[in-house]
Amino acid sequence: MNFASDNTAGAHPAVLQALAEASTGRAMPYGNDPWTDRVAARLAEIFETPVEIFPVATGTACNALALSALTPPWGAVYCHEQAHVEVDECGAPEMFTGGAKLVTLPGQDGRIAPETLAEALDRGGFGSVHSVQPSALSLTQSTECGTVYRPDHLRALCDLAHAKGLGVHMDGARFANAVAALGAAPADITWRAGVDVLSLGATKNGAMAAEAVVFFDRGRADRFAFRRKRAGHLFSKMRFLSAQLEAYLADGLWLANAAHANAMATRLAAGLQGLPGVTLRHPVEANTLFAALPGPAIDAMAAAGFRFYRWPDAGPDTIRLVTAFDTEAADVDAFLAKLQSILLIPAAATGT
Amino acid sequence: MNFASDNTAGAHPAVLQALAEASTGRAMPYGNDPWTDRVAARLAEIFETPVEIFPVATGTACNALALSALTPPWGAVYCHEQAHVEVDECGAPEMFTGGAKLVTLPGQDGRIAPETLAEALDRGGFGSVHSVQPSALSLTQSTECGTVYRPDHLRALCDLAHAKGLGVHMDGARFANAVAALGAAPADITWRAGVDVLSLGATKNGAMAAEAVVFFDRGRADRFAFRRKRAGHLFSKMRFLSAQLEAYLADGLWLANAAHANAMATRLAAGLQGLPGVTLRHPVEANTLFAALPGPAIDAMAAAGFRFYRWPDAGPDTIRLVTAFDTEAADVDAFLAKLQSILLIPAAATGT
Amino acid sequence: MNFASDNTAGAHPAVLQALAEASTGRAMPYGNDPWTDRVAARLAEIFETPVEIFPVATGTACNALALSALTPPWGAVYCHEQAHVEVDECGAPEMFTGGAKLVTLPGQDGRIAPETLAEALDRGGFGSVHSVQPSALSLTQSTECGTVYRPDHLRALCDLAHAKGLGVHMDGARFANAVAALGAAPADITWRAGVDVLSLGATKNGAMAAEAVVFFDRGRADRFAFRRKRAGHLFSKMRFLSAQLEAYLADGLWLANAAHANAMATRLAAGLQGLPGVTLRHPVEANTLFAALPGPAIDAMAAAGFRFYRWPDAGPDTIRLVTAFDTEAADVDAFLAKLQSILLIPAAATGT
Amino acid sequence: MNFASDNTAGAHPAVLQALAEASTGRAMPYGNDPWTDRVAARLAEIFETPVEIFPVATGTACNALALSALTPPWGAVYCHEQAHVEVDECGAPEMFTGGAKLVTLPGQDGRIAPETLAEALDRGGFGSVHSVQPSALSLTQSTECGTVYRPDHLRALCDLAHAKGLGVHMDGARFANAVAALGAAPADITWRAGVDVLSLGATKNGAMAAEAVVFFDRGRADRFAFRRKRAGHLFSKMRFLSAQLEAYLADGLWLANAAHANAMATRLAAGLQGLPGVTLRHPVEANTLFAALPGPAIDAMAAAGFRFYRWPDAGPDTIRLVTAFDTEAADVDAFLAKLQSILLIPAAATGT
């Protein structure tokens, strides 16, 4: 049973079915195909506003490309100190932006507080030739800590950013989980709150490899097609990216998958909270949770074949557990049962 | 009927089948999966030598990443003046290499003559701080003109390059077509001839979106994983890239597909040569051909619904026709029949 | 006697004097000083129009920075195939632009013909995502071949460029020599002809190390200060760059120096034309000339201690001779006398 | 009286004299001149070891180029959170390295504690493809806070870095001040402690615009000449950079200048410590000091014509004062006298 990441799941059957159907016959390449047109229309519908969209295949590409549309090479991009763009992309944002600087901010439970951003902007060095120029704010929704930003929180952050001329990017690798968790309209946690460009993830939540850069501020999309091509992220057989997205967004699949994953995380959290010696590091609001366990119990669970990552950055003896669209309640229960059995045995008995 | 490009085809059923099968169950991400291991082993077998491989999803990424492993930012990369890396990648090689310079060479039928390379290297400015430093040679096999390099021709070029310290890259977006055309061992037109790194294409020949950077000079692969990740080309659900490649390389599918596409191009060429006013611009050795036609006939064929690109760079009134693994003999024959009927009508009658 | 380059000369005494005077007392750094203000005012006067200026210390920095203001990373910069930016800057334009592509054009005597540019722009791939986007034209005045562009020639080129949305850069490393040669108003061969940004050289013509990026299209100067700083080309003690420029532009020094250098080249050319077996490769219009000589005579002149570069790119047995502000007529005459004496000896007698 | 920065000083007369002398006659360009050879020999003597040196004109260029020799684009460079490379170079290190990431570390009085570095390296993500790879450590000597690192402190840091494969860079914009302060051999605070490459500053301490990248690990200098040229930092009339350095390093001028500046800072610090309401933020060990003053006193001193920067990052109501080689004791005393007079007046009387 694998709780290492939602990217260890396969693709949803509806996505595979869409790929098979899309493969019939010839189609013009590079996005000049009906699938791509339909995805664009569908996203405009979902977000209740005209959008410019650019499908790509990986979250790192999606984020790095989006940021490159918001900052010059001498710009600063503010983000949470645990943001994926900062810690997990091997410098892709720096590569795509031509060397912009990510300026990290602390923040409880993966969220940046408006006051923290305000203070950082006060020290922003605007107009000083010696200082990188504050150009973008990047927010992750749902966050790397498994929490979500409420709409008013987002609006406060975006207002601060916009007041100083920064554009706002949202890393939505797990955007569906946030929508499902909040029960909010997608628009309410994006453009209505002030987000200019969204990295909309699908891969972790049922697609094979499909994401989309979604521009609400369409003026910023102007020359984006060149950026995507130049980075090797324009697919010739684009219909296969778009078909994945079309299936993902059809009939509420994306939200159903996310709601299921969230529910599994909630179930897991509830079970963990009842166990002795287990502490949750953050509120569990989406599909990712961080739990502190007795060290020997971590080793024992790993030895028992459960897959998860140890996460020292979140604290000592901490593991990360991620649920996905295909996580079954039985998997969760098996994890909890095994952990309970381990914790009830005196520690000495489990020692190596 | 679509002769615009082999990338207007869908995916081969065996590839789709492999994707569906790969989707079962959980797998560790980022290439730590059995599919990727098996592809690596299969390629070592096909090339009869140990290799390091890195699957990616687009040809542009494959080429630009491969070149970035061969040249410093102050390097020069020699290539044919019609090379895809030069004319069709929107500067991706420059982006990935940090600004290396592509130095273009002329050459009959898309092939660089050894003397041309030798002369260029003589003017290479080796060691002069004012000059970009010759670092790599990039060859396309099969070429952008639809021809192929013979093994001894490749060896002569690679020997010149190696003698001066350059690495050799092969753009094999249509590598299978070259292997099928030459009946050569894959090794004979790659590492045995001196190629250090190959961009092995699969997308145009049956895959959905899958290519692989194949290092024969494995020392150059050293830190390549960082390059791929940083460019957003490391797939989390890598098994889906590798499954495509596995199906593509299994049971000779890649060569069968290529041989079929080549045969369709040969059939098309044979038919065109018999038509009045039609000239082939280059020998037809793989699956791409360039034909000069009376201008009105081009318009009429387009109006009749045939899809192809006009190709002024190859000469006036010239079109490019590309066949693929799924091109049917009936498609070719219909194209020829229609063109024949148009050409037999006096030109005035077809006028605008 | 040194004809290798005008950069083998020292600094003009007036420049050294200005440096000594500028060193008195404290001055605020980074250009917030009166010297820099005065240079800006002086250049506005010389060019008869408001300008934005940015002093830097090297010609390569001046050119590469200027180009970076005219093209995005996915842009194409058209230039002559012998342009300094293409052949002598080790890829600096690529570095500063983030990887834009220099597209080289042939042209008699170092000048691009309008028809050549027009044809290149016709094949420019405007709007195609696969193609780098034509963004700038770079012209050298005086040219690398020692010729100059007439105002109407420049205007024809600039009009073509502007009609397609390209900006125009002039590499004026030897701009003074062109002004002196043409007797034209500086404005007539820059902004009145359509030049948007000029690299104004001073180093080769009397300064120690000083150039200026001069923006006629001041909108393009917007964020240029960040580019200069970020490239390490913002001097803290800027007054020392500006003082050089101030002295250079005062009292007509720049034009007097250039006129003298030009006159020395003319004298040299006149003498060479009278010698048997000597051919000038290009018209001699500024301070650089290329001469074809019998090979043994080249060796003999070098052995006699004359300094010059062999220039195979300009043809076999060709040398480049450059005069400077401090070249004396006696130097020229000594060169000619020695060469005459060598040429009058039967070739066999000079052989190695 | 100007305490804003040591870069508001002019050049030392010996430097100006050297420039005038260097201007005589012709010299081969780009460093092929006797001045440059002599500087290299002199630095080998001063550092008691063979070195490779590369003169450049600005501190930002010196640092950014040096770092680019130590890290790949996917590397991490550790530095103090107040390091000049991080806060004052507008992203030049990112530009020159192709997008490497600066990872900042806290540290008392501008110095990184070995334990802090050790902890950061423990979290370094070595070998993980998702993480930028720790590649360099950059230390400033004397520090941005006006303190110095002792040799054993440096050695502890360098040992940690080397044990993990990182190279060590020293930003020595004020290196002379550190040598003078410590009375140490230059070797003892550079290569003998483990520094691989030094940015040796001269501009702030008597030169006009001259620094040198000094490689102790000469293997890393291998292709550095291309980096310098490509960045526009190779001077054609190099003798004028080298002549500055030669004069600077001759007859102990560099250390005499630095010792004087340090003494003036000590005098200033001593005076400030005796004043009511004045606190020094850091130990004063070189030529830079940070003082907290009553806010109205800061305003009053500025109004009285004293030049200095307010430095909110060092704390509220804090100013930075920098002395230079030409600061006179009378300037210091005048500053102190004026401040004393202001502080003795009741605060209300100074109000706006």
Coordinates of N, CA and C in Angstrom, one line a residue, chain A residues 116-237:
Chain A
T116 N 3.3 38.9 6.7 CA 4.6 38.5 6.3 C 5.0 39.0 4.9
L117 N 4.0 38.9 4.0 CA 4.2 39.4 2.7 C 4.4 40.9 2.7
A118 N 3.5 41.6 3.5 CA 3.6 43.1 3.5 C 5.0 43.5 4.0
E119 N 5.5 42.9 5.0 CA 6.8 43.2 5.5 C 7.9 43.0 4.5
A120 N 7.8 41.9 3.8 CA 8.8 41.6 2.8 C 8.7 42.6 1.6
L121 N 7.6 43.0 1.3 CA 7.4 44.0 0.2 C 8.0 45.3 0.7
D122 N 7.8 45.6 1.9 CA 8.4 46.9 2.5 C 9.9 46.9 2.3
R123 N 10.5 45.8 2.4 CA 12.0 45.7 2.2 C 12.3 45.3 0.7
G124 N 11.4 45.6 -0.2 CA 11.5 45.0 -1.5 C 12.6 45.7 -2.4
G125 N 13.1 46.8 -2.1 CA 14.1 47.5 -2.9 C 13.6 47.9 -4.3
F126 N 12.3 48.3 -4.3 CA 11.7 48.7 -5.6 C 12.5 49.9 -6.2
G127 N 12.9 49.7 -7.4 CA 13.5 50.8 -8.1 C 15.0 50.9 -7.8
S128 N 15.5 50.2 -6.8 CA 17.0 50.2 -6.6 C 17.7 49.2 -7.6
V129 N 18.6 49.8 -8.3 CA 19.3 49.0 -9.3 C 20.1 47.8 -8.7
H130 N 20.4 47.9 -7.5 CA 21.2 46.9 -6.8 C 20.4 45.6 -6.5
S131 N 19.1 45.8 -6.4 CA 18.2 44.8 -5.9 C 17.4 44.2 -7.0
V132 N 17.2 42.9 -6.9 CA 16.2 42.2 -7.8 C 14.9 42.9 -7.5
Q133 N 14.0 43.0 -8.5 CA 12.8 43.7 -8.4 C 11.6 42.8 -8.2
P134 N 10.9 43.1 -7.1 CA 9.7 42.2 -6.8 C 8.7 42.2 -8.0
S135 N 8.5 41.0 -8.5 CA 7.7 40.9 -9.7 C 6.6 39.9 -9.6
A136 N 6.6 38.9 -8.8 CA 5.6 37.9 -8.7 C 5.5 37.3 -7.3
L137 N 4.3 36.9 -7.1 CA 4.0 36.1 -5.8 C 3.5 34.8 -6.3
S138 N 4.0 33.7 -5.7 CA 3.6 32.4 -6.1 C 3.0 31.7 -4.8
L139 N 1.7 31.3 -5.0 CA 1.0 30.6 -3.9 C 0.7 29.2 -4.3
T140 N 0.7 28.3 -3.3 CA 0.4 26.9 -3.6 C -1.0 26.6 -3.0
Q141 N -1.9 26.0 -3.9 CA -3.2 25.7 -3.4 C -3.7 24.4 -3.9
S142 N -3.9 23.4 -3.2 CA -3.7 23.3 -1.8 C -2.2 23.3 -1.5
T143 N -1.8 23.6 -0.3 CA -0.4 23.9 0.0 C 0.4 22.6 0.2
E144 N 1.7 22.8 0.2 CA 2.6 21.6 0.4 C 2.4 21.0 1.8
C145 N 1.7 21.7 2.7 CA 1.5 21.1 4.1 C 0.1 20.4 4.2
G146 N -0.6 20.4 3.0 CA -1.9 19.8 3.1 C -3.0 20.6 3.6
T147 N -2.8 21.9 3.6 CA -3.8 22.9 4.0 C -4.3 23.6 2.8
V148 N -5.3 24.5 3.0 CA -5.8 25.3 1.9 C -5.9 26.7 2.3
Y149 N -5.8 27.6 1.3 CA -6.0 29.0 1.5 C -7.5 29.3 1.3
R150 N -8.1 30.0 2.3 CA -9.5 30.5 2.1 C -9.5 31.7 1.1
P151 N -10.7 31.9 0.5 CA -10.7 33.0 -0.5 C -10.3 34.4 0.0
D152 N -10.7 34.7 1.2 CA -10.4 36.0 1.7 C -8.9 36.2 2.0
H153 N -8.3 35.1 2.4 CA -6.8 35.0 2.7 C -6.1 35.3 1.3
L154 N -6.6 34.6 0.3 CA -5.9 34.8 -1.0 C -6.1 36.2 -1.5
R155 N -7.3 36.8 -1.3 CA -7.5 38.1 -1.7 C -6.6 39.1 -1.0
A156 N -6.4 38.9 0.3 CA -5.6 39.8 1.0 C -4.1 39.8 0.4
L157 N -3.7 38.6 0.1 CA -2.3 38.4 -0.4 C -2.2 39.0 -1.8
C158 N -3.2 38.7 -2.7 CA -3.2 39.2 -4.0 C -3.3 40.8 -4.1
D159 N -4.1 41.3 -3.2 CA -4.2 42.8 -3.1 C -2.9 43.4 -2.8
L160 N -2.2 42.8 -1.8 CA -0.9 43.4 -1.5 C 0.1 43.3 -2.7
A161 N 0.0 42.2 -3.3 CA 0.9 42.0 -4.5 C 0.6 43.0 -5.6
H162 N -0.7 43.0 -5.9 CA -1.1 43.9 -7.0 C -0.8 45.4 -6.7
A163 N -1.0 45.7 -5.5 CA -0.7 47.2 -5.1 C 0.7 47.6 -5.4
K164 N 1.6 46.6 -5.4 CA 3.0 46.9 -5.7 C 3.4 46.5 -7.1
G165 N 2.4 46.1 -7.9 CA 2.8 45.8 -9.3 C 3.2 44.3 -9.6
L166 N 3.1 43.5 -8.6 CA 3.5 42.1 -8.8 C 2.3 41.3 -9.4
G167 N 2.6 40.3 -10.2 CA 1.6 39.4 -10.7 C 1.5 38.2 -9.7
V168 N 0.4 37.5 -9.8 CA 0.2 36.4 -8.9 C 0.0 35.1 -9.6
H169 N 0.8 34.1 -9.2 CA 0.8 32.8 -9.8 C 0.3 31.9 -8.7
M170 N -0.5 30.9 -9.1 CA -1.0 29.8 -8.2 C -0.5 28.5 -8.7
D171 N 0.3 27.8 -7.8 CA 0.7 26.5 -8.1 C -0.4 25.5 -7.7
G172 N -1.2 25.1 -8.7 CA -2.4 24.3 -8.4 C -2.1 22.8 -8.8
A173 N -1.0 22.3 -8.4 CA -0.7 20.9 -8.7 C -1.8 20.0 -8.1
R174 N -2.3 20.5 -6.9 CA -3.4 19.8 -6.2 C -4.6 20.8 -6.1
F175 N -4.9 21.6 -7.2 CA -5.9 22.6 -7.2 C -7.3 21.9 -6.9
A176 N -7.5 20.8 -7.6 CA -8.8 20.1 -7.4 C -9.1 19.8 -5.9
N177 N -8.0 19.4 -5.2 CA -8.2 19.0 -3.8 C -8.6 20.3 -3.0
A178 N -8.1 21.4 -3.4 CA -8.5 22.6 -2.7 C -10.0 23.0 -3.0
V179 N -10.3 22.9 -4.3 CA -11.7 23.2 -4.7 C -12.7 22.3 -3.9
A180 N -12.3 21.0 -3.9 CA -13.2 20.0 -3.2 C -13.3 20.3 -1.7
A181 N -12.1 20.7 -1.2 CA -12.1 20.9 0.3 C -12.9 22.1 0.7
L182 N -12.8 23.1 -0.1 CA -13.4 24.4 0.2 C -14.9 24.5 -0.2
G183 N -15.2 23.7 -1.2 CA -16.6 23.8 -1.8 C -16.8 25.1 -2.4
A184 N -15.7 25.7 -2.8 CA -15.7 27.1 -3.4 C -15.8 27.0 -4.9
A185 N -16.3 28.0 -5.5 CA -16.3 28.1 -7.0 C -14.8 28.2 -7.4
P186 N -14.4 27.6 -8.4 CA -13.0 27.7 -8.8 C -12.6 29.2 -9.0
A187 N -13.5 30.0 -9.5 CA -13.2 31.4 -9.7 C -12.9 32.1 -8.4
D188 N -13.6 31.7 -7.4 CA -13.4 32.4 -6.1 C -12.0 32.2 -5.5
I189 N -11.4 31.1 -5.8 CA -10.0 31.0 -5.3 C -9.0 31.2 -6.4
T190 N -9.4 31.8 -7.4 CA -8.4 32.2 -8.5 C -8.6 33.6 -8.8
W191 N -9.1 33.9 -10.0 CA -9.1 35.3 -10.5 C -10.0 36.2 -9.7
R192 N -11.0 35.7 -9.1 CA -11.8 36.7 -8.3 C -11.1 37.1 -7.0
A193 N -10.2 36.2 -6.6 CA -9.3 36.6 -5.5 C -8.1 37.4 -5.9
G194 N -7.8 37.4 -7.2 CA -6.7 38.1 -7.7 C -5.5 37.3 -8.4
V195 N -5.8 36.0 -8.6 CA -4.7 35.2 -9.2 C -4.7 35.5 -10.7
D196 N -3.5 35.7 -11.2 CA -3.3 36.1 -12.7 C -3.1 34.9 -13.5
V197 N -2.4 33.9 -13.0 CA -2.1 32.7 -13.8 C -2.1 31.5 -12.9
L198 N -2.7 30.4 -13.3 CA -2.8 29.2 -12.5 C -2.1 28.1 -13.2
S199 N -1.3 27.3 -12.5 CA -0.8 26.0 -12.9 C -1.9 25.0 -12.5
L200 N -2.6 24.5 -13.4 CA -3.7 23.6 -13.1 C -3.2 22.2 -13.2
G201 N -3.1 21.5 -12.1 CA -2.6 20.1 -12.2 C -3.7 19.1 -12.5
A202 N -3.3 18.0 -13.2 CA -4.3 16.9 -13.4 C -3.6 15.6 -13.1
T203 N -2.2 15.6 -13.3 CA -1.5 14.3 -13.2 C -1.7 13.6 -11.9
K204 N -1.6 14.3 -10.8 CA -1.7 13.7 -9.5 C -3.1 13.2 -9.2
N205 N -4.1 13.6 -10.0 CA -5.5 13.4 -9.6 C -6.2 12.6 -10.7
G206 N -5.5 11.8 -11.5 CA -6.2 10.9 -12.4 C -5.7 11.0 -13.8
A207 N -4.9 12.0 -14.2 CA -4.4 12.0 -15.6 C -3.1 11.2 -15.6
M208 N -2.6 11.0 -16.8 CA -1.3 10.3 -17.0 C -0.2 11.3 -16.8
A209 N -0.3 12.4 -17.6 CA 0.7 13.4 -17.5 C 0.1 14.6 -18.2
A210 N -0.6 15.4 -17.5 CA -1.3 16.6 -18.1 C -1.5 17.7 -17.1
E211 N -1.1 18.9 -17.4 CA -1.3 20.1 -16.6 C -1.7 21.2 -17.6
A212 N -2.1 22.3 -17.1 CA -2.4 23.4 -18.0 C -2.0 24.7 -17.3
V213 N -1.3 25.6 -18.1 CA -1.1 26.9 -17.6 C -2.4 27.7 -18.1
V214 N -3.1 28.3 -17.1 CA -4.3 29.0 -17.3 C -4.1 30.5 -17.0
F215 N -4.2 31.3 -18.0 CA -4.1 32.7 -17.8 C -5.4 33.4 -17.7
F216 N -5.6 34.0 -16.5 CA -6.8 34.8 -16.3 C -6.5 36.3 -16.8
D217 N -5.3 36.7 -16.6 CA -4.8 37.9 -17.1 C -4.2 37.6 -18.5
R218 N -5.1 37.7 -19.5 CA -4.8 37.1 -20.8 C -3.7 38.0 -21.5
G219 N -3.5 39.2 -21.1 CA -2.5 40.0 -21.7 C -1.1 39.4 -21.4
R220 N -1.0 38.7 -20.3 CA 0.3 38.1 -20.0 C 0.6 36.8 -20.8
A221 N -0.4 36.3 -21.6 CA -0.3 35.1 -22.4 C 0.3 35.4 -23.7
D222 N 0.5 36.7 -24.0 CA 0.8 37.2 -25.3 C 1.8 36.4 -26.1
R223 N 3.0 36.2 -25.6 CA 4.0 35.6 -26.3 C 4.4 34.2 -25.6
F224 N 3.5 33.7 -24.9 CA 3.7 32.5 -24.1 C 3.9 31.3 -25.0
A225 N 3.3 31.3 -26.1 CA 3.5 30.1 -27.0 C 4.9 29.9 -27.4
F226 N 5.6 31.0 -27.5 CA 7.1 30.9 -27.8 C 7.9 30.3 -26.6
R227 N 7.5 30.8 -25.4 CA 8.2 30.2 -24.3 C 7.9 28.7 -24.2
R228 N 6.7 28.3 -24.4 CA 6.4 26.8 -24.3 C 7.2 26.0 -25.3
K229 N 7.2 26.5 -26.5 CA 7.8 25.8 -27.6 C 9.3 25.7 -27.3
R230 N 9.9 26.8 -27.0 CA 11.3 26.9 -26.8 C 11.8 26.1 -25.6
A231 N 10.9 25.8 -24.7 CA 11.3 24.9 -23.6 C 11.1 23.4 -23.9
G232 N 10.6 23.1 -25.1 CA 10.4 21.8 -25.5 C 9.1 21.2 -24.9
H233 N 8.2 22.1 -24.6 CA 6.9 21.6 -24.0 C 5.7 21.8 -24.8
L234 N 5.9 22.0 -26.1 CA 4.8 22.0 -27.1 C 4.8 20.6 -27.7
F235 N 3.7 19.9 -27.4 CA 3.6 18.6 -27.9 C 3.1 18.6 -29.4
S236 N 3.7 17.8 -30.2 CA 3.2 17.7 -31.6 C 1.8 17.0 -31.6
K237 N 1.7 15.9 -31.0 CA 0.4 15.3 -30.9 C -0.4 15.8 -29.7

